[in-house]
Tab-separated table of C-alpha atoms in Angstrom:
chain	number	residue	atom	x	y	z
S	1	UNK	CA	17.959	-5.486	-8.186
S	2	UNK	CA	18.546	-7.477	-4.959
S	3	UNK	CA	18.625	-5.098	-2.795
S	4	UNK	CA	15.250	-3.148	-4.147
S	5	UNK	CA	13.853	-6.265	-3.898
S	6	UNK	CA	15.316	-6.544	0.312
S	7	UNK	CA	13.940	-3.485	0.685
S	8	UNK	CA	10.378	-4.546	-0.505
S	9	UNK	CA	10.714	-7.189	1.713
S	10	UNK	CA	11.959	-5.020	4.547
S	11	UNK	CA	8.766	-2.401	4.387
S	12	UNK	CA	6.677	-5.352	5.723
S	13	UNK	CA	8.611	-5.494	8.902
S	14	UNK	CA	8.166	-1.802	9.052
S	15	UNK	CA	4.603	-1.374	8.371
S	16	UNK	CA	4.458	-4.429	11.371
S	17	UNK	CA	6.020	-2.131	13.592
S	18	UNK	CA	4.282	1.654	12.217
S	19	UNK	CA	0.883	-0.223	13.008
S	20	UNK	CA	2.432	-1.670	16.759
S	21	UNK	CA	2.234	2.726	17.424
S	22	UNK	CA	-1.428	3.166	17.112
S	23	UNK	CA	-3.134	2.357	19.847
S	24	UNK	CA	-6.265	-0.398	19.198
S	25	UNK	CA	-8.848	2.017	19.387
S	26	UNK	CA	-7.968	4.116	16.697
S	27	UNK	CA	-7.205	1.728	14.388
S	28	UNK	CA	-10.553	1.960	12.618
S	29	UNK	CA	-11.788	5.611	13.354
S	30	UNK	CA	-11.046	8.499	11.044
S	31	UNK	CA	-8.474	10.780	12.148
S	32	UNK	CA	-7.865	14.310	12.956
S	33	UNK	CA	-8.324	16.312	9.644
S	34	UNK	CA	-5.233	17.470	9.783
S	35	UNK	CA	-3.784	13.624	9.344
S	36	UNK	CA	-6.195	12.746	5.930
S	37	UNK	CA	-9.392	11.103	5.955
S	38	UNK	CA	-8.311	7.895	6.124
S	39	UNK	CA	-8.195	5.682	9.138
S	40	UNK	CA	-5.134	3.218	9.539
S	41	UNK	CA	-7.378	0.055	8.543
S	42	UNK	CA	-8.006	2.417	5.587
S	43	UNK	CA	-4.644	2.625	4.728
S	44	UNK	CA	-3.751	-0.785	5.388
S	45	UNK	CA	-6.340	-1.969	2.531
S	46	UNK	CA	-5.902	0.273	0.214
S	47	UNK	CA	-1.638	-0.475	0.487
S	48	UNK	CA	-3.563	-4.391	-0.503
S	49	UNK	CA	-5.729	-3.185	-2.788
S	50	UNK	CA	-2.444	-1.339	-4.933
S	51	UNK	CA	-0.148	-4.037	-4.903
S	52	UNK	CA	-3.349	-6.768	-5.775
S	53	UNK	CA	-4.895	-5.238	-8.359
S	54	UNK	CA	-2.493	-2.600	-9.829
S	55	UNK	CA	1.105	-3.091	-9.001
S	56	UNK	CA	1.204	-7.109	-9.230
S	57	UNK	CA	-0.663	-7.319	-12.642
S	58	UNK	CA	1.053	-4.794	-14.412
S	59	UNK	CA	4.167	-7.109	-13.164
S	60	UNK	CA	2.832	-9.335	-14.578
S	61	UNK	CA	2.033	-7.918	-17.825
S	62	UNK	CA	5.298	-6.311	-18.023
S	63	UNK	CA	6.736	-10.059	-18.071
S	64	UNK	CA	4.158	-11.107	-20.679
S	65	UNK	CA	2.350	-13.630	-17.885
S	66	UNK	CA	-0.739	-11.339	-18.425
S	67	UNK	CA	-2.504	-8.800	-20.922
S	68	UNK	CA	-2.719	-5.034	-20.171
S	69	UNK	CA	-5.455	-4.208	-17.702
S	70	UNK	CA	-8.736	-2.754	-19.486
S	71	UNK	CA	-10.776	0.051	-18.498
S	72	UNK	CA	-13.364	-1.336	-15.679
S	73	UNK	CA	-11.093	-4.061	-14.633
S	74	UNK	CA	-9.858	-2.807	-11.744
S	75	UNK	CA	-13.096	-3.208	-8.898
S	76	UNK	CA	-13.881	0.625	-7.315
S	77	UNK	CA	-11.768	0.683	-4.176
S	78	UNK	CA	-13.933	2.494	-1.938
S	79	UNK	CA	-17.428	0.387	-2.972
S	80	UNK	CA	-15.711	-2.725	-2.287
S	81	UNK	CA	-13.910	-1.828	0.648
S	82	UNK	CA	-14.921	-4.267	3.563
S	83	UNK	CA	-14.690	-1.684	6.909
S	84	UNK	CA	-15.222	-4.679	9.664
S	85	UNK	CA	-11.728	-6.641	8.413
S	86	UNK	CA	-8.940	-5.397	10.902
S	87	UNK	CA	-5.471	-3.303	9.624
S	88	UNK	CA	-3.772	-6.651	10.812
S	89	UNK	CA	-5.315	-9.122	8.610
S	90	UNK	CA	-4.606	-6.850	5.554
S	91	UNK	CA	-1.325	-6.397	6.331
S	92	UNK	CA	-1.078	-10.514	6.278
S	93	UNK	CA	-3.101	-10.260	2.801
S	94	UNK	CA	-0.704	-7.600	1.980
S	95	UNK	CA	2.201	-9.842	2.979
S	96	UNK	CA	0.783	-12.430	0.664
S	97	UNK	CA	0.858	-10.105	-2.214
S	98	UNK	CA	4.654	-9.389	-1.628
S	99	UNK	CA	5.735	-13.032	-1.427
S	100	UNK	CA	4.148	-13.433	-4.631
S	101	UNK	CA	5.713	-10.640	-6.298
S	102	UNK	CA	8.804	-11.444	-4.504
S	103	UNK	CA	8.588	-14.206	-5.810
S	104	UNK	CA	7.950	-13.674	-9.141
S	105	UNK	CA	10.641	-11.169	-9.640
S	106	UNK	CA	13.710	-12.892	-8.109
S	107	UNK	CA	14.887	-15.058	-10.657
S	108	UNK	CA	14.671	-12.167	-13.613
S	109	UNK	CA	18.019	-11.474	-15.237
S	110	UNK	CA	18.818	-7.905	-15.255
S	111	UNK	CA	17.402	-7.189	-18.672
S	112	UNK	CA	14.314	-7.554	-17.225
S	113	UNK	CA	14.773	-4.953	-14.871
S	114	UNK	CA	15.730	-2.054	-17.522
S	115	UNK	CA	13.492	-3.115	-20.708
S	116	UNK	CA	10.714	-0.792	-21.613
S	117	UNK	CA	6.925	-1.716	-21.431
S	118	UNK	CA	4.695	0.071	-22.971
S	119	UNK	CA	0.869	0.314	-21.998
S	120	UNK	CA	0.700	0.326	-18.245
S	121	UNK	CA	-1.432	2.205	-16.650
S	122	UNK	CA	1.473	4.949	-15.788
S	123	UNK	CA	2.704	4.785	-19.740
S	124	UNK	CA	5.414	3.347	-21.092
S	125	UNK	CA	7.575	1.902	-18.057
S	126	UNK	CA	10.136	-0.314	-16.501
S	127	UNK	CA	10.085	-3.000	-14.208
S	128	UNK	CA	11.940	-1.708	-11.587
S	129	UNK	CA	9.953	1.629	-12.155
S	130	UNK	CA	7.204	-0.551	-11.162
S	131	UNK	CA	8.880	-2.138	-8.090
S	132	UNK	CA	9.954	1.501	-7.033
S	133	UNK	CA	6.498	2.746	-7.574
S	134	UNK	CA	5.344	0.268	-5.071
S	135	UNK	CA	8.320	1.221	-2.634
S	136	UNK	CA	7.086	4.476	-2.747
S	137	UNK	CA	3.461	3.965	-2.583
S	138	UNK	CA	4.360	2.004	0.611
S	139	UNK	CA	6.655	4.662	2.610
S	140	UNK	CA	3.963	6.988	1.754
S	141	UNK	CA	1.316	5.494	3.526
S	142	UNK	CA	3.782	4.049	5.921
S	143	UNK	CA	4.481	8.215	6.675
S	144	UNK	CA	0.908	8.998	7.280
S	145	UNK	CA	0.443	5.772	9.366
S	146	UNK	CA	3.247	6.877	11.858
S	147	UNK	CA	1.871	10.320	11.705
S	148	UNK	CA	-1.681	9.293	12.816
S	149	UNK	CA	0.282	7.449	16.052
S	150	UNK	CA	2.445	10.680	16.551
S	151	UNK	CA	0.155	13.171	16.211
S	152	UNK	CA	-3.582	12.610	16.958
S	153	UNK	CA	-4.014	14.309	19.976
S	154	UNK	CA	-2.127	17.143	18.722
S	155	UNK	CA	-4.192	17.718	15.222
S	156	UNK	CA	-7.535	17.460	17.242
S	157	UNK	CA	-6.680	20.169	19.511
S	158	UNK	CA	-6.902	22.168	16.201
S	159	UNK	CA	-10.686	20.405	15.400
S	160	UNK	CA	-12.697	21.068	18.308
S	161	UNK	CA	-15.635	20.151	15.839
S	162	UNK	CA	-13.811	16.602	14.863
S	163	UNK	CA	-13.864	16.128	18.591
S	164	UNK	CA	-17.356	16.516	19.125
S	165	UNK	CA	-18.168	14.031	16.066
């Protein structure tokens, strides 16, 4: 499980350098339809919000440090979603996050890795499901994060209405 856990690590550097291709000014404006409706400091928080309040409990709970998480305990992303805070400082709280699960997971022995855990919020799962989950959920929004850089001025020449807005 080293090397999932390298490549957890790794996906910070990568996110650095995904958010080093947008230029300032778009970091906080909604892009092109074509490329979601999520700006980059969208992304950036809700990558935060995951790995705070989903993927770092359920860890947790899948080590027996915590109880499941209950209905209503997870805050509503979008109604507590502070706009002003730049991409860059959540990618430092999202660093944070990855220490600490780094951190947490590290020292497991491999049985760990392969038991079964029933009741998280994806059903019955391992915990390097869980870690590859969050790999996932990361290159995903990585992908769209590189495609906002890559291809803004492209999609809007398709949305000669976004442009106007």
């Amino acid at each position: 499980m080293e090397a999932l856990l390298r490549r957890l690590d790794s996906t910070l550097e990568d996110l650095r350098w995904a958010l080093a291709q947008v230029p300032p000014e778009r970091e906080a404006r909604r892009p092109p339809p074509a490329l979601g409706e999520w700006s980059v400091r969208r992304h950036l928080y809700h990558l935060w919000f995951y790995e705070h309040h989903i993927a770092l409990p359920q860890m947790r709970y899948a080590l027996g440090l915590q109880g499941p998480l209950l209905p209503g305990e997870v805050p509503d992303e979008d109604l507590v979603w502070p706009r002003e805070i730049p991409a860059a400082r959540w990618l430092e709280q999202l660093e944070a996050v990855r220490r600490e699960t780094i951190a947490l997971a590290r020292p497991l022995p491999p049985e760990a890795w392969t038991r079964p855990v029933p009741g998280t919020v994806w059903g019955t799962r391992t915990l390097a499901w869980i870690v590859t989950k969050t790999l996932q959920h990361t290159y995903e929004h990585m992908t769209t994060i590189l495609q906002i850089a890559l291809f803004w001025e492209m999609a809007a020449a398709f949305e000669p209405r976004w442009m106007a807005e």
